[in-house]
Short mmCIF file of C-alpha atoms in Angstrom, two decimals:
data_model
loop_
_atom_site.label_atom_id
_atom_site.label_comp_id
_atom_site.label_asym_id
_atom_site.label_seq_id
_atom_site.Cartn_x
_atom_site.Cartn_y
_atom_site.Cartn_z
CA UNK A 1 33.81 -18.87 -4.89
CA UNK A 2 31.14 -17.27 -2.23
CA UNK A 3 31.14 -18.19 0.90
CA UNK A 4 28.11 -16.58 2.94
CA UNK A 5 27.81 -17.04 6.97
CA UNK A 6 25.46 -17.03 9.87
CA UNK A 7 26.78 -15.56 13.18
CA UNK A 8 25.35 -16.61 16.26
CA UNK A 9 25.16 -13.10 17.82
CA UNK A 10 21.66 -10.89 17.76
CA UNK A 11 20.46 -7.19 18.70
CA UNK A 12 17.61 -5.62 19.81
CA UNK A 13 17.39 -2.65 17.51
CA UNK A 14 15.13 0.60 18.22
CA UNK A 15 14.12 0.49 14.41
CA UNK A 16 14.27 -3.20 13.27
CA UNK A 17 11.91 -3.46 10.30
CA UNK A 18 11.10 0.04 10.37
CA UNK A 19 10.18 0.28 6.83
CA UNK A 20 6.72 -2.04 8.10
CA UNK A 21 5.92 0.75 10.56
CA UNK A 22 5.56 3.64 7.30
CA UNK A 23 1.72 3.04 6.89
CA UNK A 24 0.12 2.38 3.73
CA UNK A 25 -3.08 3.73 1.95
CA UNK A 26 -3.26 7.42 1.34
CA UNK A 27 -6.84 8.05 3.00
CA UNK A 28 -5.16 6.60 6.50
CA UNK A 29 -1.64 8.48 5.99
CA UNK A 30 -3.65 11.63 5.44
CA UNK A 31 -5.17 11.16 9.33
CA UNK A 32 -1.94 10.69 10.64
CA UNK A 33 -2.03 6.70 10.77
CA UNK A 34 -4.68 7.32 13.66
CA UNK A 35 -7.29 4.44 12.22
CA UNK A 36 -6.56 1.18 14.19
CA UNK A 37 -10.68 1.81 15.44
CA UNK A 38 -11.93 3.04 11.91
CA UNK A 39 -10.52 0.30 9.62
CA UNK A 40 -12.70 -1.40 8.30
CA UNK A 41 -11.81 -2.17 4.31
CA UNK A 42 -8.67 -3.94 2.44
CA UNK A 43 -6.27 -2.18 4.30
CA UNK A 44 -7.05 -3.63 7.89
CA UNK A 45 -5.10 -5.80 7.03
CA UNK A 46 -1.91 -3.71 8.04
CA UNK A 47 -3.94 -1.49 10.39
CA UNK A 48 -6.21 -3.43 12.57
CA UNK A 49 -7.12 -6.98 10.52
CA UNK A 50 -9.92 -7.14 13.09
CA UNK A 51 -11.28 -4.15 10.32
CA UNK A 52 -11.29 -7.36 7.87
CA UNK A 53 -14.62 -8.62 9.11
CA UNK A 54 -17.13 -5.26 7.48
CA UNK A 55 -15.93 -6.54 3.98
CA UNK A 56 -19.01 -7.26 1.88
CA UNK A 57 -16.86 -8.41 -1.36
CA UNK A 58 -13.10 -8.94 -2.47
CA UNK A 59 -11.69 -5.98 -2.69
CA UNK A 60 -7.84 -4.36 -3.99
CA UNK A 61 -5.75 -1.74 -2.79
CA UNK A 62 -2.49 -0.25 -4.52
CA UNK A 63 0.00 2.76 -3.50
CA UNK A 64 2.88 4.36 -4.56
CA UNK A 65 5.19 6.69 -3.01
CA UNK A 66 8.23 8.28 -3.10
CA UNK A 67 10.69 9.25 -0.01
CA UNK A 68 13.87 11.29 0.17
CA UNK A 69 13.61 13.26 -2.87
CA UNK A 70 12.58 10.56 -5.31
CA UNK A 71 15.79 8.35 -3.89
CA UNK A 72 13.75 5.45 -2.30
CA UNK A 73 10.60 3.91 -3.44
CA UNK A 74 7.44 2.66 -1.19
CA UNK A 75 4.93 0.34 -3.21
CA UNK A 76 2.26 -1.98 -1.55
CA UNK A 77 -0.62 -3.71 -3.04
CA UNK A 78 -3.44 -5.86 -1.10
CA UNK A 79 -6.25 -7.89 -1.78
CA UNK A 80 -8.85 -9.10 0.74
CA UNK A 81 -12.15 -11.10 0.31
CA UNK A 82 -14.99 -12.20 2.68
CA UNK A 83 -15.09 -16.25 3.61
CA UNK A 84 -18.88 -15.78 5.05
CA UNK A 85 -20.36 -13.62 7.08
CA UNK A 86 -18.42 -13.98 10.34
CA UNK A 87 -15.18 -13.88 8.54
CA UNK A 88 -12.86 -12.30 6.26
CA UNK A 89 -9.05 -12.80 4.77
CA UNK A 90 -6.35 -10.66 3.16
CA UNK A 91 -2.85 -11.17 1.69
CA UNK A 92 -0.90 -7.64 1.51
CA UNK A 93 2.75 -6.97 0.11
CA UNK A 94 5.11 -3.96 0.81
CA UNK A 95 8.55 -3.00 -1.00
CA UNK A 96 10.55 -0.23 0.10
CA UNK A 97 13.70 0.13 -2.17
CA UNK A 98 16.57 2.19 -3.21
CA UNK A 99 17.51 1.41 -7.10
CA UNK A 100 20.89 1.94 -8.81
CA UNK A 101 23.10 2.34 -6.20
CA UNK A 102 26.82 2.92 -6.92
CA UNK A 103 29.13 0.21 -5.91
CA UNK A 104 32.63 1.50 -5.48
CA UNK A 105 34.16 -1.24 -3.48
CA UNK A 106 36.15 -2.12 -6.62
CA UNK A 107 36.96 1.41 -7.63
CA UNK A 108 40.68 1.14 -6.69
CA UNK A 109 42.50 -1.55 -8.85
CA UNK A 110 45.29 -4.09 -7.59
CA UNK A 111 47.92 -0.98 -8.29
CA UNK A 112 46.08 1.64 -6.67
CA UNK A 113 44.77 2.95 -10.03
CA UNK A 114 41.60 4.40 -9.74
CA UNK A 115 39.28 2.99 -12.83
CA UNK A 116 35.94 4.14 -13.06
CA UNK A 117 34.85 1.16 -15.45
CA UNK A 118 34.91 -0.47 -11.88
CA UNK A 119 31.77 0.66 -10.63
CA UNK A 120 29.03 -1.53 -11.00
CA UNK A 121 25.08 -1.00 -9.86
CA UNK A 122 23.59 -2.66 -7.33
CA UNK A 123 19.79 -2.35 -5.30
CA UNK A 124 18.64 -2.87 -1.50
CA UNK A 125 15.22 -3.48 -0.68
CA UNK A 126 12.87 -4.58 1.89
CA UNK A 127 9.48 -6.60 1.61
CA UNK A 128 7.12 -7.46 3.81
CA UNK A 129 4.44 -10.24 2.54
CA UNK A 130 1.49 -10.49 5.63
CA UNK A 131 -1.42 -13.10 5.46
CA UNK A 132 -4.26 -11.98 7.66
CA UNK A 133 -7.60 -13.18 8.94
CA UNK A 134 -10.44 -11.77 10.94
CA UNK A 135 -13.32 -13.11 12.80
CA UNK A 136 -16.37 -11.81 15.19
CA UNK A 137 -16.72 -13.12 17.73
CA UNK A 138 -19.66 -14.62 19.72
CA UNK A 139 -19.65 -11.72 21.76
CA UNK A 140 -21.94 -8.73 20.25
CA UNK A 141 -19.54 -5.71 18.91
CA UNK A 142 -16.25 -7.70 19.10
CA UNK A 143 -14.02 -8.78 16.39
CA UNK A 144 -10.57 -10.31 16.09
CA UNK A 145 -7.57 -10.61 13.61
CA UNK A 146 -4.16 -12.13 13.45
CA UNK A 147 -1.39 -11.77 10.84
CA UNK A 148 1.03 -14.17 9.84
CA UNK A 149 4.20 -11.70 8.29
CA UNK A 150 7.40 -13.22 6.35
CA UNK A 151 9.99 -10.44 6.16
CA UNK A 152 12.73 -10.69 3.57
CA UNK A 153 15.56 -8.12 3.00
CA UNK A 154 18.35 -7.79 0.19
CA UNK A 155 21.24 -5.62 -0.13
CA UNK A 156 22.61 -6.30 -3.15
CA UNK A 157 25.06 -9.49 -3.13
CA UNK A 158 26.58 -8.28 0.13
CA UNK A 159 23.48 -9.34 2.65
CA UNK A 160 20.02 -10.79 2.83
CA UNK A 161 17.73 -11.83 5.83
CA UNK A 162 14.61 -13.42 6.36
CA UNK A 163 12.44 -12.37 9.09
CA UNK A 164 9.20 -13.95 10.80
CA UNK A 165 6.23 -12.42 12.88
CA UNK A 166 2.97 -12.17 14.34
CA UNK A 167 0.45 -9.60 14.96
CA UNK A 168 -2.80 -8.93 16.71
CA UNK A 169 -6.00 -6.96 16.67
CA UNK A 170 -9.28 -6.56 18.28
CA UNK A 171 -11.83 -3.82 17.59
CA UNK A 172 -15.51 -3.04 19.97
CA UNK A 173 -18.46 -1.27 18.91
CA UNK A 174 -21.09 -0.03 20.95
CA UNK A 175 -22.96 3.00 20.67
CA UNK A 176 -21.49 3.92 17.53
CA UNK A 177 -17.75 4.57 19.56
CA UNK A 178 -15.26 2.05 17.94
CA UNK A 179 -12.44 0.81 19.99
CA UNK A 180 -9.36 -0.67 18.46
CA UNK A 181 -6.24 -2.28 20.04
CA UNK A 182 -3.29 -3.77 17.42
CA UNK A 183 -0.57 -5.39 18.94
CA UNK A 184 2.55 -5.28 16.66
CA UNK A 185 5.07 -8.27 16.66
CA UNK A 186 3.85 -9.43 19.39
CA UNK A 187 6.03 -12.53 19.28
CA UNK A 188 8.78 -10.34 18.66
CA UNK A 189 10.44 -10.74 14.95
CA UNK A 190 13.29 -11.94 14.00
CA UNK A 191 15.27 -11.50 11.26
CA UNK A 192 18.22 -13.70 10.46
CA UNK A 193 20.84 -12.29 8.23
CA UNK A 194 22.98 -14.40 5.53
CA UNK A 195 26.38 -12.39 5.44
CA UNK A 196 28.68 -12.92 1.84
CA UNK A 197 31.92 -13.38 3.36
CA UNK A 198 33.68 -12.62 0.01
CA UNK A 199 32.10 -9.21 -0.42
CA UNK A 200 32.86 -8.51 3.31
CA UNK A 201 36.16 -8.44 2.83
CA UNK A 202 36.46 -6.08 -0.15
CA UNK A 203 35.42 -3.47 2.17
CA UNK A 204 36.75 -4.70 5.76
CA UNK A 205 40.09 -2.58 4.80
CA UNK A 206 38.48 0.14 2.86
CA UNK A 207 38.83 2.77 6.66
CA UNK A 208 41.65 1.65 8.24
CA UNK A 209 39.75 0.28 11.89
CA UNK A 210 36.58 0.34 10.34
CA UNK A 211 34.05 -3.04 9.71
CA UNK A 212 36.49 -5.29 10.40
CA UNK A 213 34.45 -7.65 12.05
CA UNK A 214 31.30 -9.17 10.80
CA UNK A 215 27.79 -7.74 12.27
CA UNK A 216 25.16 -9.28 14.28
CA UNK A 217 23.55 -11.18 11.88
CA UNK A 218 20.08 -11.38 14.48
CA UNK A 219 18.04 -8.81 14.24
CA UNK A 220 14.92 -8.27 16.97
CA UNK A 221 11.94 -6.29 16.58
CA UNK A 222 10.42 -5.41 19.85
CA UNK A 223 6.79 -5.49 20.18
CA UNK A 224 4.64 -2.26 19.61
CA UNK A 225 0.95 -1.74 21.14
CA UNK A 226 -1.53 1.05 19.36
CA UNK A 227 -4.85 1.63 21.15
CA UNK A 228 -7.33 3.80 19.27
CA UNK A 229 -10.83 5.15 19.25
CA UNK A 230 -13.04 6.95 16.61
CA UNK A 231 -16.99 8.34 16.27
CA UNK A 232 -18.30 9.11 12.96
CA UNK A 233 -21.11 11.91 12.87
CA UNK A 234 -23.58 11.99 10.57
CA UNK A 235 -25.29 15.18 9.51
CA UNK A 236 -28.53 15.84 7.67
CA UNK A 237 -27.28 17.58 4.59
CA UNK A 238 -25.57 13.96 3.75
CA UNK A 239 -22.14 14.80 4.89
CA UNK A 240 -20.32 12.78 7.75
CA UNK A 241 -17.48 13.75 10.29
CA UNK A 242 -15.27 10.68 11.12
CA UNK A 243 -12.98 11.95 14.10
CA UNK A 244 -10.20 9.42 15.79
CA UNK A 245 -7.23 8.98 18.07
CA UNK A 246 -4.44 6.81 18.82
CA UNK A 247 -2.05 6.04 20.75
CA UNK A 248 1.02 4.53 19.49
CA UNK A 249 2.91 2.58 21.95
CA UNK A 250 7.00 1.13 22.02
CA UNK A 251 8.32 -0.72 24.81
CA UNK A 252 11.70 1.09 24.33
CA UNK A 253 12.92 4.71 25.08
CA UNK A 254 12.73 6.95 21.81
CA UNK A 255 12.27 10.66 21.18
CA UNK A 256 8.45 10.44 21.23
CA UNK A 257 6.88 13.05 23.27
CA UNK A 258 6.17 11.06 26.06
CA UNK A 259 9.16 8.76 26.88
CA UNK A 260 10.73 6.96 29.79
CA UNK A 261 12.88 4.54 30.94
CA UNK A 262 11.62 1.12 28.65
CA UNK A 263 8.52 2.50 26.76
CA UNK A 264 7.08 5.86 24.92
CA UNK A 265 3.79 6.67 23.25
CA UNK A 266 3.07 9.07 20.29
CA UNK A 267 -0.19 10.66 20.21
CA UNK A 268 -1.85 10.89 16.62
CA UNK A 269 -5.47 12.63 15.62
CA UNK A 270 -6.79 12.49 12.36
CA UNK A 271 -10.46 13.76 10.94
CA UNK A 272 -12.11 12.96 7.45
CA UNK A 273 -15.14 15.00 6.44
CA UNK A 274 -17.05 13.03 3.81
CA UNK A 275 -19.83 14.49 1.52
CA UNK A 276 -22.60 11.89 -0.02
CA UNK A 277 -19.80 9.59 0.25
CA UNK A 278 -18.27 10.57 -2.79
CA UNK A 279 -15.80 12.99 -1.38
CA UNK A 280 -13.72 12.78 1.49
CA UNK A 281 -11.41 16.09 3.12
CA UNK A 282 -8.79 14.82 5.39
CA UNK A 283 -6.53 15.96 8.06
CA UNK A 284 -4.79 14.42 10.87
CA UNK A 285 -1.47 15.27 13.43
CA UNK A 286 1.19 12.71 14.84
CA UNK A 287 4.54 11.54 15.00
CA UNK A 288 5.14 14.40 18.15
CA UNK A 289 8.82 14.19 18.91
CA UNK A 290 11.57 16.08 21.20
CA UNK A 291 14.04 17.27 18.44
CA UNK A 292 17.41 18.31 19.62
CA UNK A 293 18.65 21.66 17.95
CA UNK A 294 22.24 22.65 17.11
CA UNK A 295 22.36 24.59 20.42
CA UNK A 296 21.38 21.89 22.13
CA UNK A 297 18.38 22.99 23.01
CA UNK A 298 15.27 20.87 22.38
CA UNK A 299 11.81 21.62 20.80
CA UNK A 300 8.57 19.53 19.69
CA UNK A 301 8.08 18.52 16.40
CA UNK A 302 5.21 16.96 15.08
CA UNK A 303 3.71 16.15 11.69
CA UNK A 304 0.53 17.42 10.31
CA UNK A 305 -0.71 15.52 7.15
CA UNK A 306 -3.91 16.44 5.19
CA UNK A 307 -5.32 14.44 2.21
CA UNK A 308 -8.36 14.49 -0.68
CA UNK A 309 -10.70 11.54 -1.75
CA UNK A 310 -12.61 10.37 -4.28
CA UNK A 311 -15.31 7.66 -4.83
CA UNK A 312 -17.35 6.42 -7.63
CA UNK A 313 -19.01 2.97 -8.17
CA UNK A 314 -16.63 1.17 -5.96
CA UNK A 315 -13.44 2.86 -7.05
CA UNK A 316 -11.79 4.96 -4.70
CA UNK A 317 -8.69 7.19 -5.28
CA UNK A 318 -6.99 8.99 -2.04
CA UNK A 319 -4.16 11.11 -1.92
CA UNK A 320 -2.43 12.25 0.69
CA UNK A 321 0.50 15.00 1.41
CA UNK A 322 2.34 14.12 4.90
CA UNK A 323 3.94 16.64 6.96
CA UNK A 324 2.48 19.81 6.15
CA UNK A 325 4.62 23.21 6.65
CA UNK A 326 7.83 20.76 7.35
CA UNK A 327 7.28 20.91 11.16
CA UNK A 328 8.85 17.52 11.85
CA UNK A 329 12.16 15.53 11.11
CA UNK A 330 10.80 13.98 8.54
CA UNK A 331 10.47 15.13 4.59
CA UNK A 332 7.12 15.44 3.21
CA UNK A 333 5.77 12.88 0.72
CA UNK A 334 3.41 13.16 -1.47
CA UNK A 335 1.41 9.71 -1.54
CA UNK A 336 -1.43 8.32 -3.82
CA UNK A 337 -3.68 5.45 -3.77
CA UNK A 338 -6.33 3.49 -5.26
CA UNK A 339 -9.12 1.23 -3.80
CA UNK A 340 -11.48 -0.70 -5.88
CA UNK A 341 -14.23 -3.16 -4.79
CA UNK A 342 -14.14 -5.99 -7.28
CA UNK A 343 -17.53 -5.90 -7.03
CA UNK A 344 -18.19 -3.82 -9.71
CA UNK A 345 -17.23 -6.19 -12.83
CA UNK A 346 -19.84 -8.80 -11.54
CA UNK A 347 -22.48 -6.02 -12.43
#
């Protein structure tokens, strides 16, 4: 018999839903994430779906990568098609998993024999399903876009939750400068947790003191505010310089390089240098971060990402390898991606 429980208790939690804030297509994660001005394809959808609008047919977008050494797994797929020509749509998913994890709750029988045939499998993973749609509006150079997000995470039989949120963009053109402002969660998102009371208590004794009581089972995701801007050049031997900046806002105090009491931003830059629009150079800097040492003393630690793209007849394939030279916390990844504008099979 299972016997599963809501609690009435919540928590506001620095990194709630975290696995939303990753980023998705290679060509952004190559500039650092520093696009919410320059969006402008399938993947506004999770950037800026303001972006949505400057689709001229449906278009798909797929990724795939791996994080902590092949141990978790980071998919997303996308699809996005123009409803006239002062308005767009898009419907994106994201899983981020770990597979085949060993359960040794039961390892120990009723004796205190230790039997191995015990150990069963068991998965955890995250999804994030977001409906978007863009629109100008009446006012030259502006455009707008909400998202509608359903959260759902499993962890194994022991836990789910199902979460609900809203974002927010807005991009501005004039004089070929883009503006961009996305406002993350802006609702705030909650996530409500179903608890298996059964499983809970195969592993409420397991450390004498330890999880005896049941956890929050609310979980709330602050909102998050990114502002950025971007220029593209254009040269006369047919090759293009797109340069951009961000500014990645939390209304919480983190390790990001400029923190204080209730909020801290992170910086990002990222540049693509495009030839004939066929190939596409990337490189971008971000995540900047006081890092405590061992000593206790502290240094800054950032992430520099560069990337490679391709483009032929509406097909696009990015890649993208994130934190060059291991200068930041975080592991490098090596990240791939494809784009393709559906308008090629009506040809």
């Amino acid at each position: 018999m299972f016997g599963f429980t809501v609690a009435q208790s919540q928590s506001i939690r620095k990194y709630s839903n975290e696995f939303m804030n990753i980023g998705v297509d290679a060509a952004a994660l190559g500039m650092s994430n520093a696009v919410t001005a320059s969006t402008f394809d399938v993947n506004s959808g999770y950037w800026n779906p303001a972006g949505l609008v400057h689709l001229e047919d449906s278009q798909v977008s797929l990724m795939h990568a791996s994080y902590f050494a092949n141990i978790a797994q980071y998919d997303y797929v996308a699809y996005a098609k123009p409803i006239d020509d002062r308005s767009a749509y898009g419907v994106s998913l994201i899983r981020f998993g770990v597979d085949d994890i060993l359960n040794t709750t039961e390892l120990i029988d009723a004796e205190g024999n230790i039997d191995y045939n015990r150990i069963s499998l068991f998965s955890t993973a995250d999804y994030g399903l977001t409906f978007s749609y863009a629109r100008r509006l009446p006012v030259p150079g502006f455009q707008y876009g909400v998202n509608a997000k359903v959260i759902r995470r499993v962890i194994g039989k022991f836990a789910s939750s199902w979460g609900f949120g809203f974002d927010f963009g807005l991009q501005f053109e004039r004089n070929d400068w883009k503006y961009g402002l996305m406002l993350r969660d802006i609702t705030t998102t909650y996530n409500v947790w179903m608890i298996d009371e059964d499983e809970f208590k195969k592993i409420s004794g397991a450390i004498p003191g330890e999880n005896q009581e049941l956890p929050e089972s609310t979980e709330i995701t602050l909102p998050k505010v990114q502002f950025g801007i971007s220029k593209k050049f254009e040269f006369h031997n047919d090759s293009s310089l797109l340069a951009a900046g961000n500014l990645n806002m939390r209304f919480e105090q983190t390790n990001d390089i400029i923190s204080g009491k209730g909020f801290s931003v992170d910086p990002a830059l990222g540049f693509e240098y495009g030839y004939t629009d066929l190939v596409f150079v990337r490189a971008g800097v971000g995540n900047f971060q006081n890092i405590t040492q061992i000593d206790d003393t502290k240094k800054v630690g950032f992430q520099p990402n560069i990337g490679l793209g391709f483009k032929y007849r509406g097909i696009q394939v990015d890649y993208a390898l994130t934190d060059l030279g291991d200068q930041s916390a975080a592991l490098y990844s090596n990240i791939f991606s494809l784009k393709i504008d559906l308008s090629i099979f009506r040809r």
